[in-house]
PDB file of C-alpha atoms and ligand atoms in Angstrom:
ATOM      1  CA  MET O 412      11.990  41.024  -8.059  1.00 82.00           C
ATOM      2  CA  GLN O 413       9.410  39.987  -5.454  1.00 92.00           C
ATOM      3  CA  PHE O 414       9.373  36.295  -4.627  1.00 96.00           C
ATOM      4  CA  LYS O 415       6.193  34.452  -3.649  1.00 96.00           C
ATOM      5  CA  SER O 416       5.859  34.307   0.161  1.00 96.00           C
ATOM      6  CA  GLU O 417       5.247  30.542   0.177  1.00 97.00           C
ATOM      7  CA  PHE O 418       8.659  30.116  -1.507  1.00 97.00           C
ATOM      8  CA  LEU O 419      10.356  32.434   0.995  1.00 96.00           C
ATOM      9  CA  GLN O 420       8.872  30.401   3.849  1.00 96.00           C
ATOM     10  CA  LYS O 421      10.127  27.148   2.320  1.00 97.00           C
ATOM     11  CA  LEU O 422      13.534  28.747   1.872  1.00 96.00           C
ATOM     12  CA  SER O 423      13.695  29.845   5.498  1.00 95.00           C
ATOM     13  CA  SER O 424      13.031  26.326   6.820  1.00 95.00           C
ATOM     14  CA  ALA O 425      14.919  24.316   4.141  1.00 97.00           C
ATOM     15  CA  LYS O 426      18.039  22.362   5.039  1.00 98.00           C
ATOM     16  CA  LYS O 427      18.783  20.292   1.948  1.00 98.00           C
ATOM     17  CA  ILE O 428      18.523  21.872  -1.447  1.00 98.00           C
ATOM     18  CA  VAL O 429      19.235  20.497  -4.896  1.00 99.00           C
ATOM     19  CA  PHE O 430      19.992  22.359  -8.104  1.00 99.00           C
ATOM     20  CA  PHE O 431      19.101  20.320 -11.161  1.00 99.00           C
ATOM     21  CA  THR O 432      20.746  22.253 -13.986  1.00 98.00           C
ATOM     22  CA  GLY O 433      20.922  22.276 -17.765  1.00 98.00           C
ATOM     23  CA  ALA O 434      22.590  24.186 -20.563  1.00 98.00           C
ATOM     24  CA  GLY O 435      20.648  27.385 -19.794  1.00 98.00           C
ATOM     25  CA  ILE O 436      22.671  28.044 -16.650  1.00 98.00           C
ATOM     26  CA  SER O 437      25.830  28.277 -18.770  1.00 98.00           C
ATOM     27  CA  ALA O 438      24.227  30.390 -21.514  1.00 98.00           C
ATOM     28  CA  GLU O 439      25.315  33.597 -19.782  1.00 98.00           C
ATOM     29  CA  SER O 440      28.892  32.239 -19.780  1.00 98.00           C
ATOM     30  CA  GLY O 441      28.695  32.181 -23.582  1.00 97.00           C
ATOM     31  CA  ILE O 442      28.112  28.435 -24.023  1.00 96.00           C
ATOM     32  CA  SER O 443      25.339  27.541 -26.462  1.00 92.00           C
ATOM     33  CA  THR O 444      22.268  25.626 -25.358  1.00 94.00           C
ATOM     34  CA  PHE O 445      21.075  22.606 -27.365  1.00 90.00           C
ATOM     35  CA  ARG O 446      17.520  23.446 -28.342  1.00 90.00           C
ATOM     36  CA  GLY O 447      15.834  26.589 -29.600  1.00 82.00           C
ATOM     37  CA  LYS O 448      16.734  28.948 -32.416  1.00 81.00           C
ATOM     38  CA  ASP O 449      20.477  29.231 -31.658  1.00 82.00           C
ATOM     39  CA  GLY O 450      20.779  25.755 -30.128  1.00 87.00           C
ATOM     40  CA  ILE O 451      23.583  23.353 -31.087  1.00 83.00           C
ATOM     41  CA  TRP O 452      21.131  20.708 -32.330  1.00 81.00           C
ATOM     42  CA  ASN O 453      19.662  23.258 -34.702  1.00 82.00           C
ATOM     43  CA  LYS O 454      22.992  23.506 -36.511  1.00 81.00           C
ATOM     44  CA  MET O 455      24.615  20.111 -35.941  1.00 79.00           C
ATOM     45  CA  LYS O 456      23.282  16.596 -36.254  1.00 82.00           C
ATOM     46  CA  PRO O 457      23.579  14.693 -32.975  1.00 78.00           C
ATOM     47  CA  GLU O 458      23.709  11.358 -34.834  1.00 76.00           C
ATOM     48  CA  GLU O 459      26.908  12.510 -36.609  1.00 81.00           C
ATOM     49  CA  LEU O 460      28.666  13.838 -33.523  1.00 87.00           C
ATOM     50  CA  ALA O 461      27.264  12.629 -30.219  1.00 91.00           C
ATOM     51  CA  ASN O 462      27.086   8.967 -30.986  1.00 91.00           C
ATOM     52  CA  PHE O 463      29.455   6.013 -30.504  1.00 95.00           C
ATOM     53  CA  ASP O 464      29.083   4.633 -34.048  1.00 94.00           C
ATOM     54  CA  ALA O 465      29.844   8.073 -35.469  1.00 93.00           C
ATOM     55  CA  PHE O 466      33.006   8.222 -33.340  1.00 95.00           C
ATOM     56  CA  MET O 467      34.177   4.793 -34.508  1.00 95.00           C
ATOM     57  CA  ARG O 468      33.410   5.744 -38.130  1.00 94.00           C
ATOM     58  CA  ASN O 469      35.121   9.093 -37.993  1.00 93.00           C
ATOM     59  CA  PRO O 470      36.989   9.528 -34.683  1.00 95.00           C
ATOM     60  CA  ASP O 471      38.924  12.603 -35.782  1.00 93.00           C
ATOM     61  CA  LEU O 472      35.795  14.541 -36.758  1.00 92.00           C
ATOM     62  CA  VAL O 473      34.061  13.793 -33.448  1.00 93.00           C
ATOM     63  CA  TRP O 474      37.256  14.460 -31.458  1.00 92.00           C
ATOM     64  CA  GLU O 475      37.744  17.773 -33.236  1.00 91.00           C
ATOM     65  CA  TRP O 476      34.190  18.830 -32.432  1.00 91.00           C
ATOM     66  CA  TYR O 477      34.789  18.119 -28.750  1.00 92.00           C
ATOM     67  CA  GLN O 478      38.102  19.975 -28.962  1.00 90.00           C
ATOM     68  CA  HIS O 479      36.170  22.975 -30.285  1.00 90.00           C
ATOM     69  CA  ARG O 480      33.696  22.697 -27.403  1.00 92.00           C
ATOM     70  CA  ARG O 481      36.597  22.370 -24.922  1.00 92.00           C
ATOM     71  CA  ASP O 482      38.126  25.566 -26.280  1.00 91.00           C
ATOM     72  CA  ILE O 483      34.826  27.375 -25.713  1.00 95.00           C
ATOM     73  CA  VAL O 484      34.472  25.953 -22.202  1.00 96.00           C
ATOM     74  CA  HIS O 485      38.073  26.802 -21.262  1.00 94.00           C
ATOM     75  CA  LYS O 486      37.632  30.396 -22.380  1.00 96.00           C
ATOM     76  CA  ALA O 487      34.322  30.676 -20.513  1.00 98.00           C
ATOM     77  CA  GLN O 488      34.006  31.649 -16.865  1.00 98.00           C
ATOM     78  CA  PRO O 489      31.389  30.562 -14.319  1.00 98.00           C
ATOM     79  CA  ASN O 490      28.685  33.240 -14.210  1.00 98.00           C
ATOM     80  CA  ALA O 491      26.714  34.809 -11.366  1.00 98.00           C
ATOM     81  CA  GLY O 492      24.274  31.851 -11.399  1.00 98.00           C
ATOM     82  CA  HIS O 493      26.981  29.193 -10.867  1.00 98.00           C
ATOM     83  CA  ILE O 494      28.627  31.378  -8.233  1.00 98.00           C
ATOM     84  CA  ALA O 495      25.375  31.973  -6.304  1.00 98.00           C
ATOM     85  CA  ILE O 496      24.775  28.190  -6.157  1.00 98.00           C
ATOM     86  CA  ALA O 497      28.284  27.633  -4.784  1.00 98.00           C
ATOM     87  CA  GLU O 498      27.817  30.400  -2.209  1.00 98.00           C
ATOM     88  CA  LEU O 499      24.506  28.941  -1.014  1.00 98.00           C
ATOM     89  CA  GLU O 500      26.610  26.110   0.483  1.00 98.00           C
ATOM     90  CA  LYS O 501      27.281  28.488   3.377  1.00 97.00           C
ATOM     91  CA  TYR O 502      23.608  28.297   4.309  1.00 97.00           C
ATOM     92  CA  PHE O 503      22.310  24.896   3.145  1.00 98.00           C
ATOM     93  CA  ASP O 504      23.350  21.345   2.390  1.00 98.00           C
ATOM     94  CA  VAL O 505      23.542  21.881  -1.392  1.00 98.00           C
ATOM     95  CA  THR O 506      23.787  19.205  -4.064  1.00 98.00           C
ATOM     96  CA  VAL O 507      24.179  20.034  -7.742  1.00 99.00           C
ATOM     97  CA  VAL O 508      22.796  17.509 -10.219  1.00 99.00           C
ATOM     98  CA  THR O 509      23.807  18.673 -13.660  1.00 98.00           C
ATOM     99  CA  GLN O 510      23.282  17.599 -17.233  1.00 98.00           C
ATOM    100  CA  ASN O 511      26.133  19.887 -18.266  1.00 98.00           C
ATOM    101  CA  ILE O 512      29.563  18.579 -19.193  1.00 98.00           C
ATOM    102  CA  ASP O 513      31.264  21.974 -18.959  1.00 97.00           C
ATOM    103  CA  ASN O 514      32.711  21.694 -15.427  1.00 97.00           C
ATOM    104  CA  LEU O 515      31.584  25.255 -14.604  1.00 98.00           C
ATOM    105  CA  HIS O 516      29.833  24.282 -11.347  1.00 98.00           C
ATOM    106  CA  ARG O 517      33.110  22.830 -10.042  1.00 98.00           C
ATOM    107  CA  ARG O 518      35.078  25.853 -11.216  1.00 98.00           C
ATOM    108  CA  ALA O 519      32.555  28.086  -9.399  1.00 98.00           C
ATOM    109  CA  GLY O 520      33.303  26.216  -6.166  1.00 98.00           C
ATOM    110  CA  SER O 521      30.372  23.791  -5.771  1.00 98.00           C
ATOM    111  CA  LYS O 522      31.522  20.712  -3.833  1.00 98.00           C
ATOM    112  CA  LYS O 523      28.821  18.061  -4.141  1.00 98.00           C
ATOM    113  CA  ILE O 524      28.118  17.506  -7.831  1.00 98.00           C
ATOM    114  CA  PHE O 525      26.525  14.644  -9.735  1.00 98.00           C
ATOM    115  CA  GLU O 526      27.294  14.803 -13.450  1.00 98.00           C
ATOM    116  CA  LEU O 527      24.634  12.907 -15.345  1.00 98.00           C
ATOM    117  CA  HIS O 528      26.125  13.325 -18.819  1.00 98.00           C
ATOM    118  CA  GLY O 529      29.842  13.166 -18.005  1.00 98.00           C
ATOM    119  CA  ASN O 530      32.522  15.832 -18.083  1.00 97.00           C
ATOM    120  CA  ILE O 531      34.369  17.213 -21.086  1.00 95.00           C
ATOM    121  CA  GLU O 532      37.620  17.397 -19.071  1.00 92.00           C
ATOM    122  CA  ARG O 533      37.833  13.609 -18.799  1.00 94.00           C
ATOM    123  CA  ASN O 534      38.485  11.013 -21.486  1.00 95.00           C
ATOM    124  CA  TYR O 535      38.818   7.255 -21.558  1.00 96.00           C
ATOM    125  CA  CYS O 536      40.039   4.478 -23.797  1.00 96.00           C
ATOM    126  CA  VAL O 537      37.230   2.642 -25.574  1.00 97.00           C
ATOM    127  CA  GLU O 538      39.217  -0.645 -25.323  1.00 97.00           C
ATOM    128  CA  CYS O 539      40.748  -0.841 -21.841  1.00 97.00           C
ATOM    129  CA  HIS O 540      38.842   1.997 -20.108  1.00 96.00           C
ATOM    130  CA  THR O 541      41.964   3.762 -18.831  1.00 95.00           C
ATOM    131  CA  PHE O 542      40.935   7.276 -17.822  1.00 94.00           C
ATOM    132  CA  TYR O 543      42.799  10.380 -18.905  1.00 92.00           C
ATOM    133  CA  ASN O 544      42.254  13.781 -17.370  1.00 85.00           C
ATOM    134  CA  LEU O 545      42.915  16.639 -19.715  1.00 71.00           C
ATOM    135  CA  PRO O 546      46.433  17.600 -18.618  1.00 67.00           C
ATOM    136  CA  ASP O 547      47.483  13.944 -19.038  1.00 66.00           C
ATOM    137  CA  ILE O 548      46.639  13.786 -22.676  1.00 69.00           C
ATOM    138  CA  GLU O 549      48.073  15.607 -25.619  1.00 67.00           C
ATOM    139  CA  LEU O 550      45.373  17.630 -27.285  1.00 67.00           C
ATOM    140  CA  THR O 551      45.622  17.436 -31.032  1.00 72.00           C
ATOM    141  CA  HIS O 552      43.111  17.571 -33.839  1.00 75.00           C
ATOM    142  CA  SER O 553      42.998  13.813 -34.157  1.00 86.00           C
ATOM    143  CA  ALA O 554      41.610  11.357 -31.630  1.00 91.00           C
ATOM    144  CA  PRO O 555      44.439  10.288 -29.287  1.00 92.00           C
ATOM    145  CA  LYS O 556      45.530   6.693 -28.730  1.00 92.00           C
ATOM    146  CA  CYS O 557      45.662   5.022 -25.343  1.00 93.00           C
ATOM    147  CA  LYS O 558      49.164   4.856 -23.830  1.00 92.00           C
ATOM    148  CA  ASN O 559      48.431   1.380 -22.459  1.00 94.00           C
ATOM    149  CA  CYS O 560      46.788  -0.464 -25.312  1.00 96.00           C
ATOM    150  CA  GLY O 561      46.730   1.832 -28.343  1.00 95.00           C
ATOM    151  CA  GLY O 562      42.900   1.966 -28.351  1.00 96.00           C
ATOM    152  CA  LEU O 563      41.008   5.109 -29.278  1.00 95.00           C
ATOM    153  CA  VAL O 564      40.490   7.646 -26.519  1.00 95.00           C
ATOM    154  CA  ARG O 565      37.063   9.274 -26.395  1.00 96.00           C
ATOM    155  CA  PRO O 566      35.561  12.077 -24.283  1.00 96.00           C
ATOM    156  CA  ASP O 567      33.887  10.863 -21.096  1.00 97.00           C
ATOM    157  CA  VAL O 568      30.491  12.200 -22.051  1.00 97.00           C
ATOM    158  CA  VAL O 569      27.205  10.389 -22.521  1.00 97.00           C
ATOM    159  CA  TRP O 570      26.244  10.032 -26.161  1.00 96.00           C
ATOM    160  CA  PHE O 571      22.833   9.275 -27.611  1.00 92.00           C
ATOM    161  CA  GLY O 572      21.855   5.669 -26.989  1.00 92.00           C
ATOM    162  CA  GLU O 573      24.290   5.298 -24.057  1.00 96.00           C
ATOM    163  CA  MET O 574      23.493   4.637 -20.417  1.00 97.00           C
ATOM    164  CA  LEU O 575      23.982   7.349 -17.836  1.00 98.00           C
ATOM    165  CA  PRO O 576      26.690   6.620 -15.227  1.00 97.00           C
ATOM    166  CA  GLU O 577      24.701   4.630 -12.651  1.00 98.00           C
ATOM    167  CA  ASP O 578      26.389   6.100  -9.555  1.00 98.00           C
ATOM    168  CA  GLN O 579      25.804   9.660 -10.783  1.00 98.00           C
ATOM    169  CA  PHE O 580      22.150   9.047 -11.635  1.00 98.00           C
ATOM    170  CA  SER O 581      21.265   7.205  -8.435  1.00 98.00           C
ATOM    171  CA  GLY O 582      23.207   9.687  -6.279  1.00 98.00           C
ATOM    172  CA  GLY O 583      21.456  12.599  -7.978  1.00 98.00           C
ATOM    173  CA  GLU O 584      18.059  10.955  -7.696  1.00 98.00           C
ATOM    174  CA  LYS O 585      18.492  10.260  -3.955  1.00 98.00           C
ATOM    175  CA  ALA O 586      19.660  13.812  -3.261  1.00 98.00           C
ATOM    176  CA  ALA O 587      16.611  15.128  -5.148  1.00 98.00           C
ATOM    177  CA  GLU O 588      14.242  12.840  -3.238  1.00 98.00           C
ATOM    178  CA  TRP O 589      15.687  13.918   0.108  1.00 98.00           C
ATOM    179  CA  SER O 590      15.719  17.609  -0.742  1.00 98.00           C
ATOM    180  CA  ASP O 591      13.423  20.192   0.826  1.00 98.00           C
ATOM    181  CA  ILE O 592      13.629  22.337  -2.302  1.00 98.00           C
ATOM    182  CA  CYS O 593      14.620  21.195  -5.781  1.00 98.00           C
ATOM    183  CA  PHE O 594      15.533  24.074  -8.097  1.00 99.00           C
ATOM    184  CA  VAL O 595      15.320  23.207 -11.789  1.00 98.00           C
ATOM    185  CA  VAL O 596      17.469  25.715 -13.628  1.00 98.00           C
ATOM    186  CA  GLY O 597      18.013  26.335 -17.343  1.00 98.00           C
ATOM    187  CA  THR O 598      16.822  23.031 -18.723  1.00 98.00           C
ATOM    188  CA  SER O 599      14.129  22.182 -21.251  1.00 97.00           C
ATOM    189  CA  ALA O 600      13.575  19.017 -19.156  1.00 97.00           C
ATOM    190  CA  VAL O 601      12.869  16.888 -22.205  1.00 96.00           C
ATOM    191  CA  VAL O 602      15.878  14.538 -22.135  1.00 95.00           C
ATOM    192  CA  TYR O 603      15.290  11.333 -20.185  1.00 96.00           C
ATOM    193  CA  PRO O 604      16.282   9.652 -17.960  1.00 97.00           C
ATOM    194  CA  ALA O 605      17.838  12.880 -16.565  1.00 98.00           C
ATOM    195  CA  ALA O 606      14.470  14.663 -16.585  1.00 98.00           C
ATOM    196  CA  TYR O 607      13.048  12.021 -14.202  1.00 98.00           C
ATOM    197  CA  ILE O 608      15.076  13.531 -11.381  1.00 98.00           C
ATOM    198  CA  PRO O 609      12.927  16.613 -10.687  1.00 98.00           C
ATOM    199  CA  LEU O 610       9.826  14.434 -11.088  1.00 98.00           C
ATOM    200  CA  ALA O 611      11.220  11.997  -8.495  1.00 98.00           C
ATOM    201  CA  ALA O 612      11.844  14.963  -6.193  1.00 98.00           C
ATOM    202  CA  LYS O 613       8.262  16.127  -6.653  1.00 98.00           C
ATOM    203  CA  ARG O 614       6.867  12.654  -5.944  1.00 98.00           C
ATOM    204  CA  ALA O 615       8.940  12.491  -2.757  1.00 98.00           C
ATOM    205  CA  GLY O 616       7.454  15.791  -1.534  1.00 98.00           C
ATOM    206  CA  SER O 617      10.195  18.277  -2.400  1.00 98.00           C
ATOM    207  CA  TYR O 618       9.146  21.817  -3.313  1.00 98.00           C
ATOM    208  CA  ILE O 619       9.951  22.358  -7.001  1.00 98.00           C
ATOM    209  CA  VAL O 620      11.168  25.774  -8.114  1.00 98.00           C
ATOM    210  CA  GLU O 621      11.861  26.291 -11.778  1.00 98.00           C
ATOM    211  CA  VAL O 622      14.164  29.067 -13.015  1.00 98.00           C
ATOM    212  CA  ASN O 623      14.031  29.528 -16.776  1.00 98.00           C
ATOM    213  CA  ILE O 624      13.575  32.279 -19.316  1.00 98.00           C
ATOM    214  CA  GLU O 625      10.464  30.532 -20.646  1.00 98.00           C
ATOM    215  CA  PRO O 626       7.958  27.799 -19.741  1.00 98.00           C
ATOM    216  CA  THR O 627       9.093  24.200 -20.245  1.00 98.00           C
ATOM    217  CA  ASP O 628       7.697  20.664 -19.995  1.00 96.00           C
ATOM    218  CA  LEU O 629       8.364  20.876 -16.253  1.00 97.00           C
ATOM    219  CA  THR O 630       6.393  24.067 -15.621  1.00 98.00           C
ATOM    220  CA  GLN O 631       3.127  22.188 -15.018  1.00 98.00           C
ATOM    221  CA  PHE O 632       4.795  20.196 -12.193  1.00 97.00           C
ATOM    222  CA  ALA O 633       6.618  23.116 -10.586  1.00 98.00           C
ATOM    223  CA  ASP O 634       5.340  24.589  -7.328  1.00 98.00           C
ATOM    224  CA  TYR O 635       6.793  27.901  -8.376  1.00 98.00           C
ATOM    225  CA  SER O 636       8.159  29.057 -11.739  1.00 98.00           C
ATOM    226  CA  ILE O 637      10.429  32.081 -11.808  1.00 98.00           C
ATOM    227  CA  PHE O 638      10.864  33.382 -15.341  1.00 98.00           C
ATOM    228  CA  GLY O 639      14.164  35.182 -15.772  1.00 98.00           C
ATOM    229  CA  LYS O 640      17.850  34.597 -16.445  1.00 98.00           C
ATOM    230  CA  ALA O 641      19.598  32.239 -14.054  1.00 98.00           C
ATOM    231  CA  GLY O 642      22.475  34.718 -13.683  1.00 98.00           C
ATOM    232  CA  GLU O 643      20.025  37.314 -12.414  1.00 98.00           C
ATOM    233  CA  VAL O 644      17.486  35.240 -10.461  1.00 98.00           C
ATOM    234  CA  LEU O 645      19.911  33.040  -8.475  1.00 98.00           C
ATOM    235  CA  PRO O 646      21.931  35.941  -6.994  1.00 98.00           C
ATOM    236  CA  LYS O 647      18.601  37.486  -5.880  1.00 98.00           C
ATOM    237  CA  ILE O 648      17.681  34.234  -4.137  1.00 98.00           C
ATOM    238  CA  LEU O 649      21.106  34.239  -2.465  1.00 98.00           C
ATOM    239  CA  ASN O 650      20.512  37.818  -1.297  1.00 97.00           C
ATOM    240  CA  GLU O 651      17.133  36.841   0.183  1.00 96.00           C
ATOM    241  CA  VAL O 652      18.835  34.049   2.103  1.00 97.00           C
ATOM    242  CA  LYS O 653      21.632  36.323   3.298  1.00 95.00           C
ATOM    243  CA  SER O 654      19.256  39.024   4.523  1.00 91.00           C
ATOM    244  CA  SER O 655      16.906  36.565   6.244  1.00 87.00           C
ATOM    245  CA  LYS O 656      19.869  34.922   8.024  1.00 72.00           C
ATOM    246  CA  ILE O 657      21.062  38.352   9.163  1.00 56.00           C
ATOM    247  CA  GLN O 658      17.585  39.274  10.432  1.00 59.00           C
ATOM    248  CA  SER O 659      17.128  36.003  12.321  1.00 54.00           C
ATOM    249  CA  PRO O 660      20.572  34.781  13.355  1.00 47.00           C
ATOM    250  CA  GLY O 661      20.831  31.096  14.212  1.00 48.00           C
TER     251      GLY O 661
HETATM  252  P1  OAD I 847      18.310  22.693 -23.758  1.00 89.38           P
HETATM  253  O1  OAD I 847      19.039  23.423 -24.831  1.00 89.38           O
HETATM  254  O2  OAD I 847      17.357  21.635 -24.182  1.00 89.38           O
HETATM  255  O3  OAD I 847      17.493  23.724 -22.856  1.00 89.38           O
HETATM  256  C1  OAD I 847      18.081  24.896 -22.357  1.00 89.38           C
HETATM  257  C2  OAD I 847      17.058  25.602 -21.489  1.00 89.38           C
HETATM  258  O4  OAD I 847      17.683  26.715 -20.899  1.00 89.38           O
HETATM  259  C3  OAD I 847      15.825  26.117 -22.251  1.00 89.38           C
HETATM  260  O5  OAD I 847      14.647  25.730 -21.543  1.00 89.38           O
HETATM  261  C4  OAD I 847      16.004  27.635 -22.224  1.00 89.38           C
HETATM  262  O6  OAD I 847      14.764  28.327 -22.148  1.00 89.38           O
HETATM  263  C5  OAD I 847      16.787  27.819 -20.937  1.00 89.38           C
HETATM  264  N1  OAD I 847      17.638  29.025 -20.862  1.00 89.38           N
HETATM  265  C6  OAD I 847      18.374  29.612 -21.840  1.00 89.38           C
HETATM  266  N2  OAD I 847      19.081  30.654 -21.366  1.00 89.38           N
HETATM  267  C7  OAD I 847      18.786  30.750 -20.040  1.00 89.38           C
HETATM  268  C8  OAD I 847      19.206  31.612 -18.983  1.00 89.38           C
HETATM  269  N3  OAD I 847      20.062  32.608 -19.180  1.00 89.38           N
HETATM  270  N4  OAD I 847      18.692  31.407 -17.740  1.00 89.38           N
HETATM  271  C9  OAD I 847      17.805  30.400 -17.506  1.00 89.38           C
HETATM  272  N5  OAD I 847      17.384  29.549 -18.468  1.00 89.38           N
HETATM  273  C10 OAD I 847      17.861  29.716 -19.712  1.00 89.38           C
HETATM  274  O7  OAD I 847      19.425  22.134 -22.758  1.00 89.38           O
HETATM  275  P2  OAD I 847      19.295  20.946 -21.681  1.00 89.38           P
HETATM  276  O8  OAD I 847      17.954  20.940 -21.071  1.00 89.38           O
HETATM  277  O9  OAD I 847      20.477  21.055 -20.805  1.00 89.38           O
HETATM  278  O10 OAD I 847      22.592  15.871 -23.579  1.00 89.38           O
HETATM  279  O11 OAD I 847      19.460  19.691 -22.614  1.00 89.38           O
HETATM  280  C11 OAD I 847      19.493  18.412 -22.026  1.00 89.38           C
HETATM  281  C12 OAD I 847      20.454  17.522 -22.758  1.00 89.38           C
HETATM  282  O12 OAD I 847      20.177  17.543 -24.169  1.00 89.38           O
HETATM  283  C13 OAD I 847      21.903  17.967 -22.689  1.00 89.38           C
HETATM  284  O13 OAD I 847      22.550  17.565 -21.488  1.00 89.38           O
HETATM  285  C14 OAD I 847      22.506  17.277 -23.874  1.00 89.38           C
HETATM  286  C15 OAD I 847      21.435  17.553 -24.910  1.00 89.38           C
HETATM  287  O14 OAD I 847      21.334  16.636 -25.943  1.00 89.38           O
HETATM  288  C16 OAD I 847      23.640  15.150 -23.980  1.00 89.38           C
HETATM  289  O15 OAD I 847      24.543  15.641 -24.618  1.00 89.38           O
HETATM  290  C17 OAD I 847      23.603  13.725 -23.546  1.00 89.38           C
END
């Protein structure tokens, strides 16, 4: 794979880089994306599962669906794309801004991560907001009750109609605005407000590099679109960085 020389130049002078990621980066770990032929929202109705009213109406059904997704995530491993991003921390100030709830960036070793849509490993009580990490809560097929107040415990993920965690969004937006390069990887970039982040980066002068298997809504704004699988393209970018650092030490 030959990369465009303008991109290689940007890469050689960049200090801060951001990876704005979506479900596509975890596809090669065996986790389904949301849209497209095999996407989750093609088979399931978001209003019945990823929605607060649905949870209050039928907590066990929603809990069980998240249990199923947790099982998939726990069996999955970070792939070459997640690992390349973590390894790029040796060469750049890297921030990951992810829409994914699967925790795979952290498991791959990335340190600075903003999670825009929450994390499937965390849960909290809808009444008193006590947080429960996964090992602290008994995982059954019915929604657990809070040990403090008896309220229902829900996954700490953003559902349709809910606000994004403010600190995660503003932290991710700032990192994107300050970045020299903003990589947009494996996302259809159609879900807002998350999808504002690469646009904010662009407006602030960052160089936008999209990595996706097909064109998206963001392609028209990207400075460079690389069409290919994240698990193949990102390790090649890492190799470029490694060889250029070896050729020009310091
Ligand atoms: P989507 O399912 O909308 O998009 C996945 C993108 O990944 C598509 O553009 C695919 O072309 C691309 N893709 C698939 N496999 C790939 C691979 N191996 N390498 C690179 N790209 C690949 O997922 P998101 O954009 O993440 O929100 O969806 C955004 C939000 O919509 C999710 O966070 C979720 C969902 O509703 C909430 O749950 C709040």
